[in-house]
Tab-separated table of N, CA, C and O in Angstrom:
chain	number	residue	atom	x	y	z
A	1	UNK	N	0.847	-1.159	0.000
A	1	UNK	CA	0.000	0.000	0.000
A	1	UNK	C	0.895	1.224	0.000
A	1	UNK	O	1.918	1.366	0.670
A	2	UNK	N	0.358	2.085	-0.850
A	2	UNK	CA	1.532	3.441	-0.968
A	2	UNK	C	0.586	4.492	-0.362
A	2	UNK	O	-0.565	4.749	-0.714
A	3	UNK	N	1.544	5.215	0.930
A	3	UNK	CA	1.096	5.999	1.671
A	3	UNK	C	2.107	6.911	2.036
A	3	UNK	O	3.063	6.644	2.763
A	4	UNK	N	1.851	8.057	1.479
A	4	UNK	CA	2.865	9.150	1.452
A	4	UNK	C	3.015	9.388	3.319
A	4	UNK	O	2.075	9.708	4.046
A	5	UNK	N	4.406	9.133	3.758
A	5	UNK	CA	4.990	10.005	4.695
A	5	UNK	C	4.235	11.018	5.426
A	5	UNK	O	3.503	10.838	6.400
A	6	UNK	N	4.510	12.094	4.831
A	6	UNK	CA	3.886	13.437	4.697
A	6	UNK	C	2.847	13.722	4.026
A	6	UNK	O	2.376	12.975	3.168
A	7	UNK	N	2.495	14.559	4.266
A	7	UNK	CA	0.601	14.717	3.772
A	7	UNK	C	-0.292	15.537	4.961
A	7	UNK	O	-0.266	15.383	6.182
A	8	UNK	N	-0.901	16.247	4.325
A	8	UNK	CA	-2.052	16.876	5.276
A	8	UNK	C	-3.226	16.116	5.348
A	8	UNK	O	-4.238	16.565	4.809
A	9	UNK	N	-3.257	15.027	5.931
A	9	UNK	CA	-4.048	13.773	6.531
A	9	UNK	C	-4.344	13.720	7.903
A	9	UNK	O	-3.484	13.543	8.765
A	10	UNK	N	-5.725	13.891	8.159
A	10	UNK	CA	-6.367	13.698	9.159
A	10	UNK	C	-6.219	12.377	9.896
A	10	UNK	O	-5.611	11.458	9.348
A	11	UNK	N	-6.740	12.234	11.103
A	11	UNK	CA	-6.662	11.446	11.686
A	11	UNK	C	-7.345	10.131	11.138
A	11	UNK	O	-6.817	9.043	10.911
A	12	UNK	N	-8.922	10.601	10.955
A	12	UNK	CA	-9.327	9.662	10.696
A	12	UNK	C	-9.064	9.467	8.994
A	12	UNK	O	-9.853	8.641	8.535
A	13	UNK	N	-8.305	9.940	8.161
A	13	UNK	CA	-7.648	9.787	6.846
A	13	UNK	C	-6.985	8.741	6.515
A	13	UNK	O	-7.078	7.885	5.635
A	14	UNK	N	-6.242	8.978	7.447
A	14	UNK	CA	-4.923	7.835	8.175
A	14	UNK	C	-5.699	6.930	8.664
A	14	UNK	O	-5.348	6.035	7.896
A	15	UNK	N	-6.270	6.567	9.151
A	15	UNK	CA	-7.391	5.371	9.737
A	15	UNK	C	-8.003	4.607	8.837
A	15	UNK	O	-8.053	3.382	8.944
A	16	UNK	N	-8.718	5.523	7.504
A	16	UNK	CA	-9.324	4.911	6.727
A	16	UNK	C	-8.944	4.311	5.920
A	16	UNK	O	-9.667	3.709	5.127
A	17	UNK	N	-7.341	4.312	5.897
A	17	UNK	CA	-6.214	3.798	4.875
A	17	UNK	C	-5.678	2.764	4.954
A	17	UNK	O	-4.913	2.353	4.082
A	18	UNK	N	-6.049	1.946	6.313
A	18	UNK	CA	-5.021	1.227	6.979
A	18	UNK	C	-5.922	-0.320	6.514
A	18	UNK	O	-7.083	-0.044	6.214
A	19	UNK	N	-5.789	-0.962	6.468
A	19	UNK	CA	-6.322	-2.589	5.794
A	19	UNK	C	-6.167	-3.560	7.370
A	19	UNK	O	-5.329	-3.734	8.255
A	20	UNK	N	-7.533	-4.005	7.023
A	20	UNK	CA	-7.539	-5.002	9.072
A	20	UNK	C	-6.872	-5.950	7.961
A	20	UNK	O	-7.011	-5.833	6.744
A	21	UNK	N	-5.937	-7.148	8.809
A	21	UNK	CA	-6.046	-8.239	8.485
A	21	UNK	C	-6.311	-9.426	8.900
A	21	UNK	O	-5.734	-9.787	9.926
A	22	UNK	N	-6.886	-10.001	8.489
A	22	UNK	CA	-7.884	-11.657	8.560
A	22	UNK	C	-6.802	-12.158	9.507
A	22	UNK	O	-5.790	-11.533	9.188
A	23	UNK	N	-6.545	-12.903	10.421
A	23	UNK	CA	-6.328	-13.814	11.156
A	23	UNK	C	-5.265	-15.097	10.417
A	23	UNK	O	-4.213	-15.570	10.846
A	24	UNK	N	-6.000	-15.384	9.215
A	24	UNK	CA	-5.393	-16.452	8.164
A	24	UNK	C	-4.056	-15.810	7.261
A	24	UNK	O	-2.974	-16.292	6.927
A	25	UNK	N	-4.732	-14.431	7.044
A	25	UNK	CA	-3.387	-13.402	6.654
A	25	UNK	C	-2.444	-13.200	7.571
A	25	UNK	O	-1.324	-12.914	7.148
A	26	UNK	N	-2.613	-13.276	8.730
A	26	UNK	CA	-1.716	-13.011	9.477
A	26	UNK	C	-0.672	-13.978	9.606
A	26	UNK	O	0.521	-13.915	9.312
A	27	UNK	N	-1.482	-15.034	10.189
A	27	UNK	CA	-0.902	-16.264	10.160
A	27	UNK	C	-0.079	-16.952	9.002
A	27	UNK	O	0.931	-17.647	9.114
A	28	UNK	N	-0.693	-16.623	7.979
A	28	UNK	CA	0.259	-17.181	6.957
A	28	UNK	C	1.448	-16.742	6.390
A	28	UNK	O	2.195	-17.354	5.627
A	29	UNK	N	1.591	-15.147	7.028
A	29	UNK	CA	3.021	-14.511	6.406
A	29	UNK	C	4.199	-15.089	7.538
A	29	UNK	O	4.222	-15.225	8.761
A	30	UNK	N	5.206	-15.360	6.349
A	30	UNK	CA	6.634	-15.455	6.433
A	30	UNK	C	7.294	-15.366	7.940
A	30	UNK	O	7.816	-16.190	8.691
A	31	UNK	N	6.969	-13.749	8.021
A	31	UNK	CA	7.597	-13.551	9.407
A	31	UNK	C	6.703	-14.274	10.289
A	31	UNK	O	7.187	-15.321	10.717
A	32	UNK	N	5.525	-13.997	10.677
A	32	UNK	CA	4.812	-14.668	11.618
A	32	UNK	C	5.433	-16.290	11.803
A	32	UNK	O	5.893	-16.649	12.887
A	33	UNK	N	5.382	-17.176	10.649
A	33	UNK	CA	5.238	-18.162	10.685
A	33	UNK	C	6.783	-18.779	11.132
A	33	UNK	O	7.068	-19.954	11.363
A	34	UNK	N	7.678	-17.574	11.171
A	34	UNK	CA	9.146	-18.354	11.720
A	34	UNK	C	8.923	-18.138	13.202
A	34	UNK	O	9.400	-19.059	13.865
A	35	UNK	N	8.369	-17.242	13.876
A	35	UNK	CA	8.519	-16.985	15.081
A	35	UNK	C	7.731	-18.044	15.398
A	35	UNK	O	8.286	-19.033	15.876
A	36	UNK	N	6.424	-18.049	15.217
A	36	UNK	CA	5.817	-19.489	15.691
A	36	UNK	C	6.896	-20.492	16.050
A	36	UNK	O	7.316	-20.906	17.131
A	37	UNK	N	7.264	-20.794	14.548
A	37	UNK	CA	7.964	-21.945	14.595
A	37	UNK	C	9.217	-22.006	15.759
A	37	UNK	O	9.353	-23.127	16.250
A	38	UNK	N	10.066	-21.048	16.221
A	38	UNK	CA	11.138	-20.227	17.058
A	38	UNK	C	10.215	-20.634	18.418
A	38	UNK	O	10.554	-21.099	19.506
A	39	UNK	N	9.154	-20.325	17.975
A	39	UNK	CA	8.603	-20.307	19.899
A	39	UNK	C	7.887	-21.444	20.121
A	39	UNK	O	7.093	-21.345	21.056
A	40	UNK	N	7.925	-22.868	19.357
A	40	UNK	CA	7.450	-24.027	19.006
A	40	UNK	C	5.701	-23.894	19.317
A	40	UNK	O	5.099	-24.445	20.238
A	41	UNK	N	5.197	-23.115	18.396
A	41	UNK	CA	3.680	-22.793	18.597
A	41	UNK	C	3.041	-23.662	16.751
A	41	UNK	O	3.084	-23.132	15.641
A	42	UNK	N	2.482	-25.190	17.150
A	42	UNK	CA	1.669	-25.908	15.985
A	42	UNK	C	0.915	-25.486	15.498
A	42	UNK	O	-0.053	-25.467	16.259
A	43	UNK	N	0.547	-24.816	14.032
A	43	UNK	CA	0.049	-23.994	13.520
A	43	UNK	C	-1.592	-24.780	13.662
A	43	UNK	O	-2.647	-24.162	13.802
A	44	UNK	N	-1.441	-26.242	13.584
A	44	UNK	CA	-3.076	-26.652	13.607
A	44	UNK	C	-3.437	-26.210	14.909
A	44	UNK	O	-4.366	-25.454	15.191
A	45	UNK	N	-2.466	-26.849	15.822
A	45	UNK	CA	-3.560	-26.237	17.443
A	45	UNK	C	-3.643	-25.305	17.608
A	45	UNK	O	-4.249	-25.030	18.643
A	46	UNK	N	-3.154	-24.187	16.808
A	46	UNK	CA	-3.426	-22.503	17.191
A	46	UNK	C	-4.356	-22.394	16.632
A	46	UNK	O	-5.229	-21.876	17.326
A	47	UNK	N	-4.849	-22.775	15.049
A	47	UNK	CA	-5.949	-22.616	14.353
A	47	UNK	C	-7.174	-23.555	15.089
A	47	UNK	O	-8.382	-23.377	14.933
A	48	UNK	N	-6.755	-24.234	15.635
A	48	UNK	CA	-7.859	-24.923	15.989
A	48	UNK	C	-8.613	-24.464	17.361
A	48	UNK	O	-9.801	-24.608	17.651
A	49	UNK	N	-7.488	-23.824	18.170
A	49	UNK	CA	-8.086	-22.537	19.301
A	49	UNK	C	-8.689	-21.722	18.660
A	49	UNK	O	-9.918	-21.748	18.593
A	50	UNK	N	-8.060	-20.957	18.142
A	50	UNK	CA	-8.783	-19.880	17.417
A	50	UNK	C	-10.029	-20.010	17.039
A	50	UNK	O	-10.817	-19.237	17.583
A	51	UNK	N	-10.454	-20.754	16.269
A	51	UNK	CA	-11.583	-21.320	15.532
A	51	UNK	C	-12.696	-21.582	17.065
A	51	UNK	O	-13.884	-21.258	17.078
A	52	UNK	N	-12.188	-22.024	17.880
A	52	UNK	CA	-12.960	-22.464	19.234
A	52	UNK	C	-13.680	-21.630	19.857
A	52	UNK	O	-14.858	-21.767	20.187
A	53	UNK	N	-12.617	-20.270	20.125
A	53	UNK	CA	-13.104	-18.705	20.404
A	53	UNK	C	-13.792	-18.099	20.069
A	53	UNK	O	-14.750	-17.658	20.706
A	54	UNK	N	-13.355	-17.781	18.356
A	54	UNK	CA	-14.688	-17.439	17.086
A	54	UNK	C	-15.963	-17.615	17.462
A	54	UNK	O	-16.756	-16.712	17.728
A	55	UNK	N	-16.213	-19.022	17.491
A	55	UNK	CA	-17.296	-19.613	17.532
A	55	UNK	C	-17.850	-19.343	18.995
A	55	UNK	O	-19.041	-19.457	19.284
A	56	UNK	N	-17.065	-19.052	19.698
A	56	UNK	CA	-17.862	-18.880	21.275
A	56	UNK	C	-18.319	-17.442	21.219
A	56	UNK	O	-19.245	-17.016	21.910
A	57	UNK	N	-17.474	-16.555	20.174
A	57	UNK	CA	-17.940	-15.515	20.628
A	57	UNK	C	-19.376	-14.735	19.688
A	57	UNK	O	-19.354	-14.809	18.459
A	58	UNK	N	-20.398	-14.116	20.308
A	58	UNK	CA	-21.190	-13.217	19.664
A	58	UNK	C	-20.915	-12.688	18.505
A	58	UNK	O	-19.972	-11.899	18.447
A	59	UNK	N	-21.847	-13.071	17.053
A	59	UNK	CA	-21.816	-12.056	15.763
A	59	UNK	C	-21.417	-10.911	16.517
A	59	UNK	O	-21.915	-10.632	17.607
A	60	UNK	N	-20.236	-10.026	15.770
A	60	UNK	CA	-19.874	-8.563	14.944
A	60	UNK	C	-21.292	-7.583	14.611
A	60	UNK	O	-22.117	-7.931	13.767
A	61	UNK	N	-21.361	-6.896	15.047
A	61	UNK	CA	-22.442	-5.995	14.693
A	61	UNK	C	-22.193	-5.051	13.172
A	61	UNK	O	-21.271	-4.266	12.950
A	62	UNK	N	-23.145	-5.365	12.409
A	62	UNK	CA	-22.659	-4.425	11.188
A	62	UNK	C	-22.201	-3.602	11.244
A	62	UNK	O	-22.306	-2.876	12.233
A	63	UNK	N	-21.255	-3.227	9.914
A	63	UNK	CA	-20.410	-1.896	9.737
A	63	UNK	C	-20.845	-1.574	8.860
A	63	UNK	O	-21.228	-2.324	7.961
A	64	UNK	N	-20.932	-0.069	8.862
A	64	UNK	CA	-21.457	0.839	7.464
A	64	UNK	C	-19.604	1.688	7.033
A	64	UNK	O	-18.838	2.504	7.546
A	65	UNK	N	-19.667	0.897	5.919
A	65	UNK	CA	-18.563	1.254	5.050
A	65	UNK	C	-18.154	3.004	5.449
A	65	UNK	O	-18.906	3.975	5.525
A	66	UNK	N	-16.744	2.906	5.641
A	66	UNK	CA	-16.126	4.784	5.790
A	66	UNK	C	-16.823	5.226	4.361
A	66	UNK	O	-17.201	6.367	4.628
A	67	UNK	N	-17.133	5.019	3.262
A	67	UNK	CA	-17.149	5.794	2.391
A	67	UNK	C	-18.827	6.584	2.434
A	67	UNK	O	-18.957	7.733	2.012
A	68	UNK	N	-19.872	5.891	2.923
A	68	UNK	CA	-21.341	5.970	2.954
A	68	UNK	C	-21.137	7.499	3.079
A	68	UNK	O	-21.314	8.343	2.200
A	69	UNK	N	-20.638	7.717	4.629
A	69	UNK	CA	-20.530	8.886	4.692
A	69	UNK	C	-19.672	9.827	5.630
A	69	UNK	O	-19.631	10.436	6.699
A	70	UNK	N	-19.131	9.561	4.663
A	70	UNK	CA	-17.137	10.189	4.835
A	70	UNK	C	-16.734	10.647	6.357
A	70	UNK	O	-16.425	11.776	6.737
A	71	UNK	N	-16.826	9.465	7.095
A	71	UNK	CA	-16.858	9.302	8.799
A	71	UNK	C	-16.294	7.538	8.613
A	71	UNK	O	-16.746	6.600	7.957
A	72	UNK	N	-15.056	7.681	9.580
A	72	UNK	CA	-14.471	6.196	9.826
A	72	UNK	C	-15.345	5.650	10.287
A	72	UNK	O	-15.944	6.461	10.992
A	73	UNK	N	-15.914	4.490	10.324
A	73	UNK	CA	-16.877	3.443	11.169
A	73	UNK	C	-16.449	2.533	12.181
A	73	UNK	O	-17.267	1.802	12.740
């Protein structure tokens, strides 16, 4: 993602720019996946916690997209 340094960017500008990432994205990059491995953490039993939690926890309440109306959500 190309994000100028400098810039007269608001707070929430800068907020609206930034990309969540998925859990599976996380998990699957490079770096992540050596430290795991460094800190002997089994990628199935982490996914398979994870997945345990998910499921315990309460639906996400909808989000109305930043763009609807040009307010971060």
């Amino acid at each position: 993602m190309h994000f100028p340094i400098y810039g007269n960017y608001s707070a929430a500008e800068r907020a609206a720019r930034i990309r969540t990432l998925t859990f599976p994205e996380i998990l699957s990059d490079p770096l992540v996946r050596l430290v795991m491995e460094a800190d002997r953490v089994d990628p199935l039993t982490l996914e398979s916690e994870l997945s345990g939690i998910a499921a315990a926890l309460p639906p996400a309440p909808e989000r109305v997209p930043a763009e609807c109306c040009g307010q971060v959500c």
